[in-house]
Tab-separated table of C-alpha atoms and ligand atoms in Angstrom:
chain	number	residue	atom	x	y	z
Y	1	MET	CA	14.362	-20.685	-7.684
Y	2	PRO	CA	13.092	-23.911	-6.025
Y	3	LEU	CA	10.635	-25.870	-8.189
Y	4	MET	CA	7.685	-25.278	-5.840
Y	5	ASP	CA	8.337	-21.520	-5.885
Y	6	ARG	CA	8.412	-21.554	-9.689
Y	7	ILE	CA	5.104	-23.424	-9.918
Y	8	LEU	CA	3.413	-21.152	-7.376
Y	9	THR	CA	4.810	-18.002	-8.983
Y	10	ALA	CA	3.520	-19.023	-12.416
Y	11	GLY	CA	0.082	-19.963	-11.035
Y	12	PHE	CA	-0.400	-16.827	-8.974
Y	13	ARG	CA	1.036	-14.567	-11.671
Y	14	HIS	CA	-1.596	-15.863	-14.081
Y	15	ASN	CA	-4.449	-15.480	-11.576
Y	16	SER	CA	-3.344	-12.054	-10.329
Y	17	ARG	CA	-3.184	-10.686	-13.855
Y	18	ARG	CA	-6.630	-12.092	-14.584
Y	19	LEU	CA	-8.041	-10.339	-11.500
Y	20	THR	CA	-6.462	-6.983	-12.316
Y	21	ARG	CA	-7.342	-6.875	-16.016
Y	22	PHE	CA	-10.115	-4.286	-15.536
Y	23	LYS	CA	-12.704	-3.939	-18.236
Y	24	THR	CA	-12.870	-1.116	-20.741
Y	25	PRO	CA	-14.331	2.027	-19.213
Y	26	GLN	CA	-18.050	2.676	-19.262
Y	27	PRO	CA	-19.089	6.326	-19.468
Y	28	SER	CA	-21.638	5.973	-16.675
Y	29	GLU	CA	-19.426	4.048	-14.231
Y	30	SER	CA	-20.432	4.877	-10.686
Y	31	LEU	CA	-20.261	3.503	-7.165
Y	32	PRO	CA	-22.761	0.935	-5.902
Y	33	PRO	CA	-25.100	2.171	-3.150
Y	34	PRO	CA	-23.485	1.657	0.274
Y	35	ASP	CA	-24.611	-0.707	2.990
Y	36	ARG	CA	-25.955	1.951	5.354
Y	37	ASP	CA	-25.652	-0.306	8.410
Y	38	ARG	CA	-21.901	-0.151	8.551
Y	39	PRO	CA	-19.056	2.312	8.068
Y	40	TYR	CA	-16.372	1.696	5.427
Y	41	MET	CA	-12.625	1.928	5.224
Y	42	LEU	CA	-11.702	5.028	3.206
Y	43	TYR	CA	-8.521	5.013	1.130
Y	44	LEU	CA	-7.318	8.388	-0.176
Y	45	HIS	CA	-4.588	8.682	-2.796
Y	46	VAL	CA	-2.204	11.643	-2.957
Y	47	PRO	CA	-0.062	11.079	-6.059
Y	48	PHE	CA	2.604	13.793	-5.650
Y	49	CYS	CA	6.283	13.316	-4.803
Y	50	VAL	CA	9.041	15.903	-4.802
Y	51	VAL	CA	11.394	13.285	-6.229
Y	52	LEU	CA	10.539	10.060	-8.063
Y	53	CYS	CA	12.395	6.913	-6.951
Y	54	PRO	CA	13.459	4.513	-9.745
Y	55	PHE	CA	12.105	1.315	-8.137
Y	56	CYS	CA	8.655	2.757	-7.390
Y	57	SER	CA	5.584	1.488	-9.230
Y	58	PHE	CA	2.958	3.530	-7.404
Y	59	HIS	CA	0.845	6.149	-9.117
Y	60	ARG	CA	2.957	9.250	-8.495
Y	61	VAL	CA	3.771	12.414	-10.378
Y	62	CYS	CA	6.270	15.234	-9.823
Y	63	PHE	CA	4.985	17.714	-7.275
Y	64	ARG	CA	3.715	21.087	-8.479
Y	65	GLU	CA	2.029	23.311	-5.981
Y	66	ASP	CA	-0.704	24.560	-8.343
Y	67	LYS	CA	-1.566	21.011	-9.467
Y	68	ALA	CA	-1.539	19.628	-5.935
Y	69	THR	CA	-3.696	22.440	-4.534
Y	70	ARG	CA	-6.292	21.863	-7.235
Y	71	TYR	CA	-6.090	18.116	-6.636
Y	72	PHE	CA	-6.746	18.383	-2.897
Y	73	GLU	CA	-9.810	20.544	-3.656
Y	74	SER	CA	-11.137	17.840	-6.006
Y	75	LEU	CA	-10.377	15.151	-3.439
Y	76	ARG	CA	-12.383	16.971	-0.761
Y	77	GLN	CA	-15.227	17.413	-3.241
Y	78	GLU	CA	-15.195	13.677	-3.995
Y	79	ILE	CA	-15.306	12.933	-0.246
Y	80	ARG	CA	-18.396	15.150	0.085
Y	81	MET	CA	-19.967	13.330	-2.892
Y	82	ALA	CA	-19.351	9.942	-1.256
Y	83	HIS	CA	-20.913	11.223	1.957
Y	84	ASP	CA	-23.932	12.561	0.038
Y	85	ALA	CA	-24.251	9.114	-1.598
Y	86	GLY	CA	-24.625	7.605	1.900
Y	87	TYR	CA	-21.085	6.328	2.566
Y	88	ARG	CA	-19.895	6.575	6.176
Y	89	PHE	CA	-16.339	5.882	7.304
Y	90	ALA	CA	-14.641	4.485	10.413
Y	91	ASP	CA	-11.003	4.366	9.311
Y	92	ILE	CA	-8.862	6.266	6.839
Y	93	TYR	CA	-5.675	5.230	5.064
Y	94	VAL	CA	-3.820	7.852	3.008
Y	95	GLY	CA	-1.255	6.514	0.554
Y	96	GLY	CA	0.767	7.969	-2.255
Y	97	GLY	CA	2.893	9.427	-3.573
Y	98	THR	CA	3.797	11.425	-0.532
Y	99	PRO	CA	0.579	12.316	1.316
Y	100	THR	CA	2.387	14.921	3.466
Y	101	VAL	CA	3.636	16.811	0.390
Y	102	MET	CA	1.285	19.671	1.407
Y	103	PRO	CA	0.673	19.092	5.119
Y	104	GLU	CA	-1.900	21.836	5.561
Y	105	GLU	CA	-3.981	20.569	2.616
Y	106	LEU	CA	-3.812	17.008	3.955
Y	107	ALA	CA	-4.816	18.137	7.460
Y	108	GLU	CA	-7.791	20.049	6.035
Y	109	THR	CA	-8.848	16.939	4.082
Y	110	LEU	CA	-8.640	14.682	7.151
Y	111	GLU	CA	-10.540	17.213	9.245
Y	112	LEU	CA	-13.305	17.265	6.634
Y	113	VAL	CA	-13.749	13.470	6.847
Y	114	ARG	CA	-13.783	13.659	10.645
Y	115	ARG	CA	-16.544	16.277	10.539
Y	116	LEU	CA	-18.602	13.998	8.261
Y	117	SER	CA	-18.092	10.681	10.149
Y	118	PRO	CA	-16.719	9.650	13.554
Y	119	ILE	CA	-13.297	8.184	12.732
Y	120	ASP	CA	-11.471	5.504	14.784
Y	121	SER	CA	-8.077	5.518	13.102
Y	122	ILE	CA	-6.103	7.444	10.503
Y	123	SER	CA	-2.981	6.001	8.933
Y	124	ILE	CA	-0.794	8.045	6.588
Y	125	GLU	CA	2.399	7.463	4.659
Y	126	THR	CA	5.303	9.880	4.574
Y	127	ASN	CA	9.013	10.060	3.816
Y	128	PRO	CA	11.974	10.867	6.107
Y	129	ASP	CA	12.088	14.546	5.071
Y	130	ASP	CA	8.713	15.208	6.631
Y	131	LEU	CA	9.645	13.933	10.076
Y	132	THR	CA	9.793	17.477	11.431
Y	133	PRO	CA	8.108	18.503	14.700
Y	134	ALA	CA	5.862	20.955	12.794
Y	135	VAL	CA	4.568	18.386	10.273
Y	136	MET	CA	4.184	15.607	12.831
Y	137	GLY	CA	2.449	17.907	15.311
Y	138	ARG	CA	0.016	19.086	12.626
Y	139	MET	CA	-0.729	15.503	11.592
Y	140	ARG	CA	-1.322	14.438	15.192
Y	141	ASP	CA	-3.700	17.398	15.664
Y	142	ALA	CA	-5.551	16.362	12.488
Y	143	GLY	CA	-6.231	12.968	14.103
Y	144	VAL	CA	-3.487	10.768	12.625
Y	145	THR	CA	-2.930	7.660	14.751
Y	146	ARG	CA	-0.368	5.848	12.628
Y	147	LEU	CA	2.537	7.218	10.625
Y	148	SER	CA	4.257	4.945	8.137
Y	149	VAL	CA	7.663	6.182	6.983
Y	150	GLY	CA	9.236	4.944	3.735
Y	151	ILE	CA	12.800	4.099	4.768
Y	152	GLN	CA	13.489	1.196	2.338
Y	153	SER	CA	17.062	0.583	3.528
Y	154	LEU	CA	19.625	1.852	6.015
Y	155	ASP	CA	22.573	0.951	3.812
Y	156	ASP	CA	24.130	4.094	2.281
Y	157	LYS	CA	25.287	2.208	-0.804
Y	158	LEU	CA	21.748	0.980	-1.500
Y	159	LEU	CA	20.241	4.390	-0.690
Y	160	ARG	CA	22.518	5.888	-3.353
Y	161	GLN	CA	21.470	3.260	-5.882
Y	162	MET	CA	17.818	4.029	-5.115
Y	163	ASP	CA	18.424	7.763	-5.603
Y	164	ARG	CA	17.419	8.345	-1.995
Y	165	TYR	CA	20.742	9.318	-0.408
Y	166	ASP	CA	20.796	12.826	-1.916
Y	167	LYS	CA	17.047	13.267	-1.447
Y	168	TYR	CA	16.539	12.044	2.111
Y	169	GLY	CA	20.061	11.916	3.518
Y	170	SER	CA	22.353	9.194	4.804
Y	171	ALA	CA	21.162	6.258	6.885
Y	172	ALA	CA	22.526	7.990	9.996
Y	173	SER	CA	20.489	11.138	9.380
Y	174	VAL	CA	17.331	9.118	8.598
Y	175	MET	CA	17.855	7.229	11.867
Y	176	SER	CA	18.123	10.413	13.861
Y	177	ARG	CA	14.886	11.792	12.314
Y	178	LEU	CA	13.120	8.522	13.115
Y	179	GLU	CA	14.254	8.771	16.708
Y	180	GLY	CA	12.808	12.313	16.844
Y	181	ALA	CA	9.457	11.016	15.573
Y	182	GLN	CA	8.751	8.934	18.662
Y	183	GLY	CA	5.807	9.798	20.875
Y	184	TYR	CA	3.582	11.586	18.318
Y	185	PHE	CA	1.452	8.641	17.162
Y	186	ASP	CA	0.122	5.368	18.553
Y	187	THR	CA	1.986	3.532	15.805
Y	188	LEU	CA	5.230	4.585	14.140
Y	189	ASN	CA	5.944	2.200	11.267
Y	190	ALA	CA	9.050	1.906	9.101
Y	191	ASP	CA	8.662	0.515	5.580
Y	192	MET	CA	11.709	-1.494	4.531
Y	193	ILE	CA	12.458	-3.430	1.335
Y	194	PHE	CA	14.277	-6.740	1.113
Y	195	ASN	CA	15.729	-8.558	-1.879
Y	196	LEU	CA	17.113	-5.398	-3.465
Y	197	PRO	CA	19.482	-6.492	-6.277
Y	198	ASP	CA	22.691	-5.421	-4.520
Y	199	GLN	CA	21.597	-6.260	-0.980
Y	200	ASP	CA	23.545	-9.069	0.677
Y	201	ASP	CA	22.779	-10.980	3.868
Y	202	GLU	CA	25.017	-8.760	5.963
Y	203	SER	CA	23.348	-5.555	4.774
Y	204	LEU	CA	19.870	-6.974	5.380
Y	205	LEU	CA	20.743	-8.184	8.883
Y	206	ARG	CA	22.201	-4.762	9.712
Y	207	ASP	CA	18.923	-3.177	8.557
Y	208	VAL	CA	16.879	-5.496	10.790
Y	209	ASP	CA	19.112	-4.725	13.742
Y	210	LEU	CA	19.135	-0.925	13.255
Y	211	ILE	CA	15.442	-0.530	12.597
Y	212	THR	CA	14.249	-2.734	15.460
Y	213	ARG	CA	16.878	-2.111	18.131
Y	214	GLN	CA	17.901	1.505	17.561
Y	215	ALA	CA	15.300	3.430	15.537
Y	216	GLY	CA	12.550	3.288	18.172
Y	217	VAL	CA	9.725	2.328	15.788
Y	218	ASN	CA	7.053	0.064	17.243
Y	219	GLN	CA	6.168	-1.482	13.894
Y	220	VAL	CA	8.240	-2.515	10.887
Y	221	THR	CA	7.131	-3.759	7.486
Y	222	PHE	CA	9.564	-5.726	5.333
Y	223	TYR	CA	8.281	-5.770	1.754
Y	224	PRO	CA	9.867	-7.979	-0.866
Y	225	LEU	CA	10.949	-5.936	-3.875
Y	226	MET	CA	7.928	-6.015	-6.183
Y	227	SER	CA	8.154	-3.456	-8.953
Y	228	ALA	CA	6.242	-3.578	-12.209
Y	229	GLU	CA	7.998	-5.404	-15.069
Y	230	SER	CA	8.804	-2.179	-16.917
Y	231	THR	CA	10.242	-0.630	-13.729
Y	232	MET	CA	12.474	-3.662	-13.205
Y	233	ARG	CA	13.803	-3.253	-16.745
Y	234	LYS	CA	14.642	0.399	-15.999
Y	235	MET	CA	16.202	-0.547	-12.643
Y	236	LEU	CA	18.710	-2.816	-14.412
Y	237	LYS	CA	20.915	0.203	-15.189
Y	238	THR	CA	21.053	1.720	-11.713
Y	239	MET	CA	20.250	-1.065	-9.270
Y	240	GLY	CA	20.936	-4.337	-11.090
Y	241	ASN	CA	18.904	-7.413	-11.843
Y	242	VAL	CA	16.084	-8.520	-9.517
Y	243	LYS	CA	16.566	-12.158	-8.451
Y	244	PHE	CA	13.476	-13.732	-6.956
Y	245	ASP	CA	15.336	-16.957	-6.131
Y	246	ARG	CA	16.936	-15.236	-3.091
Y	247	GLU	CA	13.644	-13.940	-1.737
Y	248	GLY	CA	12.756	-16.980	0.418
Y	249	HIS	CA	16.248	-17.126	1.937
Y	250	MET	CA	16.201	-13.410	2.786
Y	251	TYR	CA	12.719	-13.618	4.281
Y	252	ARG	CA	13.831	-16.457	6.568
Y	253	LEU	CA	16.826	-14.353	7.647
Y	254	ILE	CA	14.431	-11.559	8.669
Y	255	LEU	CA	12.158	-13.917	10.615
Y	256	ASP	CA	15.131	-15.368	12.481
Y	257	ALA	CA	16.754	-11.990	13.213
Y	258	LEU	CA	13.708	-10.060	14.452
Y	259	PRO	CA	13.668	-9.451	18.215
Y	260	ALA	CA	11.043	-11.546	20.012
Y	261	ASP	CA	8.909	-8.520	20.934
Y	262	TYR	CA	8.141	-7.790	17.249
Y	263	LYS	CA	5.243	-10.178	16.629
Y	264	PRO	CA	3.932	-10.777	13.094
Y	265	SER	CA	0.733	-8.817	12.324
Y	266	SER	CA	0.753	-9.995	8.716
Y	267	ALA	CA	3.182	-12.012	6.615
Y	268	TRP	CA	5.400	-8.919	6.250
Y	269	CYS	CA	4.454	-6.568	9.074
Y	270	PHE	CA	5.824	-6.978	12.627
Y	271	SER	CA	4.534	-5.000	15.606
Y	272	LYS	CA	5.411	-4.490	19.226
Y	273	SER	CA	1.782	-3.793	20.074
Y	274	GLU	CA	-1.578	-4.253	18.410
Y	275	GLY	CA	-2.334	-1.595	15.817
Y	276	THR	CA	-3.250	-0.911	12.228
Y	277	VAL	CA	-1.034	-2.544	9.632
Y	278	ASP	CA	-0.021	-1.221	6.222
Y	279	GLU	CA	-2.314	-3.542	4.364
Y	280	TYR	CA	-5.739	-2.156	5.170
Y	281	VAL	CA	-7.106	-4.822	2.796
Y	282	ILE	CA	-6.493	-7.390	5.548
Y	283	GLU	CA	-8.769	-5.801	8.120
Y	284	ASN	CA	-11.315	-4.465	5.640
Y	285	GLU	CA	-12.690	-6.794	3.035
Y	286	GLU	CA	-14.436	-3.857	1.381
Y	287	TYR	CA	-13.023	-0.368	1.035
Y	288	LEU	CA	-13.721	2.792	-0.904
Y	289	GLY	CA	-10.801	4.462	-2.685
Y	290	LEU	CA	-11.010	8.110	-3.648
Y	291	GLY	CA	-8.524	10.173	-5.633
Y	292	SER	CA	-6.730	9.618	-8.934
Y	293	GLY	CA	-5.391	6.072	-9.348
Y	294	SER	CA	-7.146	4.717	-6.260
Y	295	LEU	CA	-8.727	1.262	-6.179
Y	296	SER	CA	-11.956	0.235	-4.436
Y	297	TYR	CA	-13.426	-3.184	-3.665
Y	298	LEU	CA	-17.167	-3.029	-3.160
Y	299	ASP	CA	-19.821	-5.713	-3.435
Y	300	GLY	CA	-17.554	-8.155	-5.301
Y	301	ILE	CA	-16.314	-5.575	-7.821
Y	302	LEU	CA	-12.860	-3.985	-8.080
Y	303	TYR	CA	-12.972	-0.368	-9.274
Y	304	SER	CA	-10.161	1.827	-10.500
Y	305	SER	CA	-10.252	5.607	-10.636
Y	306	THR	CA	-8.765	7.474	-13.562
Y	307	PHE	CA	-4.991	7.948	-13.491
Y	308	SER	CA	-5.223	11.194	-15.421
Y	309	LEU	CA	-5.220	14.119	-12.995
Y	310	ASN	CA	-6.825	16.300	-15.656
Y	311	ASN	CA	-9.670	13.808	-16.180
Y	312	TYR	CA	-10.015	13.377	-12.436
Y	313	ASN	CA	-10.483	17.112	-11.867
Y	314	ARG	CA	-12.923	17.290	-14.808
Y	315	GLN	CA	-15.004	14.327	-13.584
Y	316	ILE	CA	-15.276	15.705	-10.066
Y	317	ALA	CA	-16.158	19.204	-11.357
Y	318	ALA	CA	-18.933	17.568	-13.410
Y	319	GLY	CA	-20.294	15.883	-10.265
Y	320	ARG	CA	-19.046	12.371	-11.152
Y	321	PHE	CA	-16.779	10.111	-9.119
Y	322	GLY	CA	-13.229	9.534	-10.382
Y	323	ILE	CA	-14.013	5.886	-11.256
Y	324	SER	CA	-13.152	4.886	-14.794
Y	325	ARG	CA	-12.890	1.075	-14.845
Y	326	LYS	CA	-14.223	-1.947	-13.065
Y	327	GLN	CA	-13.550	-5.663	-12.773
Y	328	PRO	CA	-16.297	-7.871	-11.327
Y	329	LEU	CA	-14.972	-10.954	-9.516
Y	330	THR	CA	-16.548	-14.358	-10.082
Y	331	LYS	CA	-18.243	-15.966	-7.056
Y	332	ARG	CA	-15.275	-18.287	-6.597
Y	333	ASP	CA	-12.763	-15.449	-6.923
Y	334	ARG	CA	-14.607	-13.521	-4.185
Y	335	LEU	CA	-14.143	-16.474	-1.828
Y	336	ARG	CA	-10.500	-16.863	-2.824
Y	337	TYR	CA	-9.900	-13.133	-2.354
Y	338	PHE	CA	-11.432	-13.353	1.136
Y	339	MET	CA	-9.159	-16.285	2.010
Y	340	LEU	CA	-6.100	-14.620	0.449
Y	341	MET	CA	-6.465	-11.429	2.480
Y	342	ASN	CA	-7.423	-13.139	5.756
Y	343	LEU	CA	-4.493	-15.547	5.616
Y	344	PHE	CA	-2.213	-12.642	4.704
Y	345	GLY	CA	-3.265	-11.405	8.151
Y	346	LEU	CA	-2.133	-14.864	9.437
Y	347	SER	CA	-5.456	-16.610	10.147
Y	348	LEU	CA	-8.931	-17.181	8.810
Y	349	ASP	CA	-11.939	-17.390	11.125
Y	350	LYS	CA	-14.001	-20.268	9.698
Y	351	ASP	CA	-17.288	-19.146	11.309
Y	352	LEU	CA	-16.845	-15.624	10.027
Y	353	ALA	CA	-16.097	-16.978	6.541
Y	354	GLU	CA	-19.249	-19.172	6.646
Y	355	ARG	CA	-21.402	-16.250	7.799
Y	356	ARG	CA	-20.011	-14.029	5.062
Y	357	TYR	CA	-20.116	-16.683	2.334
Y	358	PRO	CA	-22.370	-19.673	3.205
Y	359	GLY	CA	-20.663	-22.952	2.177
Y	360	PHE	CA	-17.202	-21.278	2.193
Y	361	MET	CA	-15.214	-24.211	3.610
Y	362	ARG	CA	-16.914	-26.747	1.319
Y	363	LYS	CA	-16.561	-24.632	-1.804
Y	364	LEU	CA	-12.868	-23.917	-1.221
Y	365	ALA	CA	-12.098	-27.446	0.066
Y	366	PRO	CA	-9.648	-28.226	-2.812
Y	367	GLU	CA	-7.627	-25.035	-2.245
Y	368	ILE	CA	-7.566	-25.543	1.534
Y	369	LEU	CA	-6.546	-29.197	1.172
Y	370	GLY	CA	-3.720	-28.172	-1.179
Y	371	LEU	CA	-2.461	-25.581	1.327
Y	372	LYS	CA	-2.578	-28.166	4.127
Y	373	ILE	CA	-0.677	-30.760	2.082
Y	374	MET	CA	1.997	-28.139	1.323
Y	375	GLY	CA	2.240	-27.356	5.042
Y	376	ALA	CA	1.214	-23.712	4.478
Y	377	VAL	CA	-1.829	-23.750	6.805
Y	378	ARG	CA	-3.014	-25.815	9.763
Y	379	ASP	CA	-6.290	-26.141	11.661
Y	380	GLU	CA	-6.369	-24.497	15.088
Y	381	GLY	CA	-9.900	-24.972	16.416
Y	382	ASP	CA	-12.214	-22.619	14.581
Y	383	ARG	CA	-9.379	-20.996	12.652
Y	384	LEU	CA	-7.118	-21.802	9.735
Y	385	VAL	CA	-3.671	-20.536	10.667
Y	386	LEU	CA	-0.737	-19.703	8.415
Y	387	THR	CA	2.428	-21.654	9.318
Y	388	ARG	CA	5.939	-20.208	9.105
Y	389	TYR	CA	6.311	-21.895	5.705
Y	390	GLY	CA	2.879	-20.489	4.786
Y	391	MET	CA	4.122	-16.972	5.621
Y	392	ARG	CA	6.918	-17.461	3.081
Y	393	ILE	CA	4.377	-18.696	0.508
Y	394	TRP	CA	2.150	-15.678	1.189
Y	395	ILE	CA	5.101	-13.346	0.555
Y	396	LEU	CA	5.383	-14.910	-2.882
Y	397	ILE	CA	1.621	-14.749	-3.510
Y	398	MET	CA	1.258	-11.131	-2.364
Y	399	ARG	CA	4.347	-10.133	-4.350
Y	400	GLU	CA	2.683	-11.505	-7.477
Y	401	PHE	CA	-0.645	-9.862	-6.571
Y	402	PHE	CA	0.889	-6.416	-6.031
Y	403	MET	CA	3.121	-6.761	-9.098
Y	404	ALA	CA	-0.007	-7.412	-11.159
Y	405	VAL	CA	-1.557	-4.266	-9.651
Y	406	SER	CA	1.659	-2.379	-10.477
Y	407	ASP	CA	1.577	-3.617	-14.079
Y	408	PHE	CA	-1.995	-2.361	-14.340
Y	409	ARG	CA	-0.915	1.012	-12.923
Y	410	ASP	CA	1.899	1.090	-15.463
Y	411	LEU	CA	-0.512	0.481	-18.306
Y	412	MET	CA	-2.781	3.269	-17.107
Y	413	ARG	CA	0.086	5.669	-16.603
Y	414	HIS	CA	1.487	4.896	-20.043
Y	415	ALA	CA	-1.832	6.018	-21.535
Y	416	ILE	CA	-1.348	9.465	-19.945
Y	417	LYS	CA	2.401	9.727	-20.513
Y	418	GLU	CA	2.164	13.162	-22.134
Y	419	GLU	CA	0.313	14.538	-19.140
Y	420	LEU	CA	2.869	13.104	-16.695
Y	421	ASP	CA	5.832	14.391	-18.694
Y	422	ALA	CA	4.392	17.883	-19.219
Y	423	PRO	CA	6.908	20.497	-18.067
Y	424	GLY	CA	5.766	23.004	-15.490
Y	425	PRO	CA	7.113	25.993	-13.638
Y	426	LEU	CA	9.453	25.251	-10.775
Y	427	GLN	CA	7.312	25.163	-7.700
Y	428	ILE	CA	8.174	25.896	-4.126
Y	429	ARG	CA	6.780	23.156	-1.987
Y	430	LEU	CA	6.605	24.834	1.372
Y	431	GLN	CA	3.309	26.311	2.388
Y	432	SER	CA	4.432	28.216	5.421
Y	433	PRO	CA	7.650	28.758	7.337
Y	434	GLU	CA	6.226	26.742	10.232
Y	435	ILE	CA	5.723	23.579	8.187
Y	436	ARG	CA	8.958	23.132	6.364
Y	437	SER	CA	11.160	20.347	5.329
Y	438	PRO	CA	14.797	20.834	6.351
Y	439	GLY	CA	16.051	18.581	3.573
Y	440	ARG	CA	14.744	20.914	0.902
Y	441	SER	CA	14.753	24.338	2.443
K	501	LIG	S1	8.975	5.397	-3.166
K	501	LIG	FE1	7.675	6.921	-2.132
K	501	LIG	S2	8.827	8.852	-2.354
K	501	LIG	FE2	9.701	7.440	-3.874
K	501	LIG	S3	8.524	7.860	-5.768
K	501	LIG	FE3	7.494	6.151	-4.714
K	501	LIG	S4	5.890	7.095	-3.512
K	501	LIG	FE4	7.341	8.737	-4.080
């Protein structure tokens, strides 16, 4: 790894872990009162997956219909509680897990939020199995404007290594489902991963070509591989060793190979038209996360909800939010967080930053000077703009940030290992013959 990358990695790894340490839980942890003059971004977490991928560090558990049904009921109750507390929402992002694991339950949940607040946009994640006309039609009717599909790779060898070939089919069959998904939503996004251990330049370039020139998606997100440390140790057996020293080279290959009509919307998301991007944290400094394992950032404090589904259901039934831990940011960290997320979205509006945090440019002058000397940002009138080299640096920074979040998730999930490993009756996922997944029927 180049020396500069090593220094930056070490620095940001240290800072990211400090930010995501989260203090010991307080029994009376609750949400701060909302600013009633503005609506919030609402993040909802659905932690169920029919199959668990080896590289994944998200909060996910094996799907069981009884557990998931109960969970969706609790989630809707928590949404009502947030509304009663005065929170209003403009946009929704549903992540997982696989949010579409029970499409009818998800639709009911989205419809509830829409009845409580006028909603501008709804973005949900899904996997290739759920790209059926019935599921997509139901999601569109429930108000979804953006569908983000976890594809990861279109190389059959890599799909096999990731345990996805048997679950979601070959690259060719994934491609044909993606083509069938066109026209339902304003934005159809494909999530891809680069720097997989066994991925070479040729395989990556083929992925870029297939996903942008043949799949018909109008947005593509290329994430660097960024699993938690423990996940990377487990991946050694099936996928090989993760080498971060290739990351910069592979990122540059992507930038050079992307067709000109895919413009960067963030350091790793490229869109044909304007629309929501995967990282809602870019467009929304503050957001409320509901559901087990969700994170919130409100009034300078990061909150985490309990990762235990049992505790989550109990807390909601007792009339308490799912929150179990919090991490207040220092004044300086709040400014740095604002700059980090804005530049991840490619530019920082200096006037906006000054209005939000008076003295912003003066207080962060050393950091901004350092970024300018490195060639990562440049002044463009009233904005600080990320350069092409800066985009590469932000990939490294965000990788470290999300890996720190993943390590925190790992810690939390380890504490509830018995609950996650508990055996349960074999469940049938499908709710009705109309909404079915061909891959598993
Ligand atoms: S990658 Fe997606 S489908 Fe696989 S375990 Fe993670 S959340 Fe579930």
